[in-house]
Amino acid sequence: MLPPELPPLPALTRAEAEFIDSYLEVVDLLGRINPARSTHTYGALRAAQALVGRAGALKEALTLMHTRGESEVHAATLAGALRVLDGERRARRVTMPPASIP
C-alpha cells in the first residue's frame, strides 16, 4: 500500500523557496536546541553552531526578495508550502512539550 500523495507545492519564486527552506532549517535547529526537548549538550551545541549559518541564509533569502521588489510576504501561499513540507510537525519541536500528569 502506497502512502497518500502529498498535495503539490504552491508556485513560489526562487527567493520564496529559499526563504521557506531556510526557515524550516532554522526551525529544525531550534527544535534540536530546545532545552525542554534536548537530551545532550553536544547535540544542542552542534545545532547552535549550525544555526548561525542557517540564520544568515534566511536573511539572504529575505534580502533577495526585497531587492527583487517582492515587498510582500504572501502568507497564505507560504503557509501552504510549509504544510506540504511538514512545517507544523517540525515547528512543534520548538514549543514546550505537554506537561506530564502525575
Short mmCIF file of C-alpha atoms in Angstrom, two decimals:
data_model
loop_
_atom_site.label_atom_id
_atom_site.label_comp_id
_atom_site.label_asym_id
_atom_site.label_seq_id
_atom_site.Cartn_x
_atom_site.Cartn_y
_atom_site.Cartn_z
CA MET A 1 0.00 0.00 0.00
CA LEU A 2 1.41 3.38 -1.01
CA PRO A 3 1.33 6.38 1.34
CA PRO A 4 -1.14 9.11 0.43
CA GLU A 5 0.15 11.52 -2.19
CA LEU A 6 1.04 14.94 -0.85
CA PRO A 7 -0.52 17.99 -2.45
CA PRO A 8 1.82 19.82 -4.81
CA LEU A 9 3.83 22.74 -3.56
CA PRO A 10 2.31 26.09 -4.47
CA ALA A 11 4.12 28.09 -7.14
CA LEU A 12 6.93 30.01 -5.44
CA THR A 13 9.62 32.34 -6.67
CA ARG A 14 13.16 31.04 -6.20
CA ALA A 15 13.65 33.53 -3.35
CA GLU A 16 10.42 32.40 -1.66
CA ALA A 17 11.52 28.76 -1.94
CA GLU A 18 14.89 29.65 -0.39
CA PHE A 19 13.06 31.58 2.33
CA ILE A 20 10.88 28.56 3.16
CA ASP A 21 13.80 26.11 3.04
CA SER A 22 15.99 28.31 5.24
CA TYR A 23 13.16 28.99 7.66
CA LEU A 24 12.47 25.27 8.11
CA GLU A 25 16.16 24.55 8.61
CA VAL A 26 16.24 27.20 11.36
CA VAL A 27 13.10 25.70 12.93
CA ASP A 28 14.68 22.22 12.86
CA LEU A 29 17.82 23.53 14.55
CA LEU A 30 15.84 25.41 17.20
CA GLY A 31 13.96 22.20 17.89
CA ARG A 32 17.27 20.41 18.49
CA ILE A 33 18.41 23.22 20.82
CA ASN A 34 15.13 23.44 22.77
CA PRO A 35 16.14 22.72 26.39
CA ALA A 36 12.72 21.22 27.11
CA ARG A 37 13.28 18.58 24.43
CA SER A 38 17.02 18.02 24.03
CA THR A 39 18.88 15.33 25.92
CA HIS A 40 22.57 16.04 25.26
CA THR A 41 24.54 19.26 25.34
CA TYR A 42 26.76 18.22 22.43
CA GLY A 43 23.83 17.86 20.02
CA ALA A 44 22.40 21.19 21.15
CA LEU A 45 25.83 22.81 20.79
CA ARG A 46 26.21 21.49 17.22
CA ALA A 47 22.73 22.74 16.34
CA ALA A 48 23.51 26.17 17.84
CA GLN A 49 26.71 26.38 15.79
CA ALA A 50 24.82 25.49 12.60
CA LEU A 51 22.07 27.98 13.45
CA VAL A 52 24.39 30.90 12.76
CA GLY A 53 24.89 29.86 9.14
CA ARG A 54 21.24 28.98 8.53
CA ALA A 55 20.10 32.31 10.01
CA GLY A 56 22.44 34.01 7.54
CA ALA A 57 20.89 32.06 4.66
CA LEU A 58 17.43 33.08 5.87
CA LYS A 59 18.50 36.73 5.94
CA GLU A 60 19.96 36.41 2.43
CA ALA A 61 16.73 34.91 1.07
CA LEU A 62 14.69 37.77 2.55
CA THR A 63 17.21 40.33 1.28
CA LEU A 64 16.95 38.84 -2.21
CA MET A 65 13.16 39.00 -2.08
CA HIS A 66 13.29 42.64 -1.00
CA THR A 67 15.91 43.54 -3.62
CA ARG A 68 13.80 41.98 -6.38
CA GLY A 69 10.82 44.08 -5.35
CA GLU A 70 8.99 41.27 -3.54
CA SER A 71 7.89 43.62 -0.81
CA GLU A 72 5.02 41.49 0.49
CA VAL A 73 5.07 38.07 2.08
CA HIS A 74 2.18 36.04 0.69
CA ALA A 75 1.39 34.33 3.97
CA ALA A 76 -1.37 32.03 2.69
CA THR A 77 0.81 30.70 -0.15
CA LEU A 78 3.85 30.27 2.06
CA ALA A 79 1.76 28.60 4.78
CA GLY A 80 0.58 26.13 2.17
CA ALA A 81 4.20 25.35 1.27
CA LEU A 82 5.05 24.92 4.96
CA ARG A 83 2.19 22.47 5.39
CA VAL A 84 3.30 20.38 2.40
CA LEU A 85 6.84 20.33 3.83
CA ASP A 86 5.64 19.14 7.26
CA GLY A 87 6.21 22.53 8.85
CA GLU A 88 3.56 22.05 11.54
CA ARG A 89 5.24 18.95 12.97
CA ARG A 90 8.68 20.48 12.67
CA ALA A 91 7.60 23.70 14.43
CA ARG A 92 6.07 21.76 17.34
CA ARG A 93 9.58 20.75 18.43
CA VAL A 94 10.32 24.41 19.18
CA THR A 95 7.46 24.63 21.70
CA MET A 96 7.14 23.20 25.18
CA PRO A 97 6.17 19.53 25.36
CA PRO A 98 2.89 18.73 27.10
CA ALA A 99 3.19 18.55 30.86
CA SER A 100 3.08 15.04 32.21
CA ILE A 101 0.20 14.44 34.56
CA PRO A 102 1.18 12.57 37.76
#
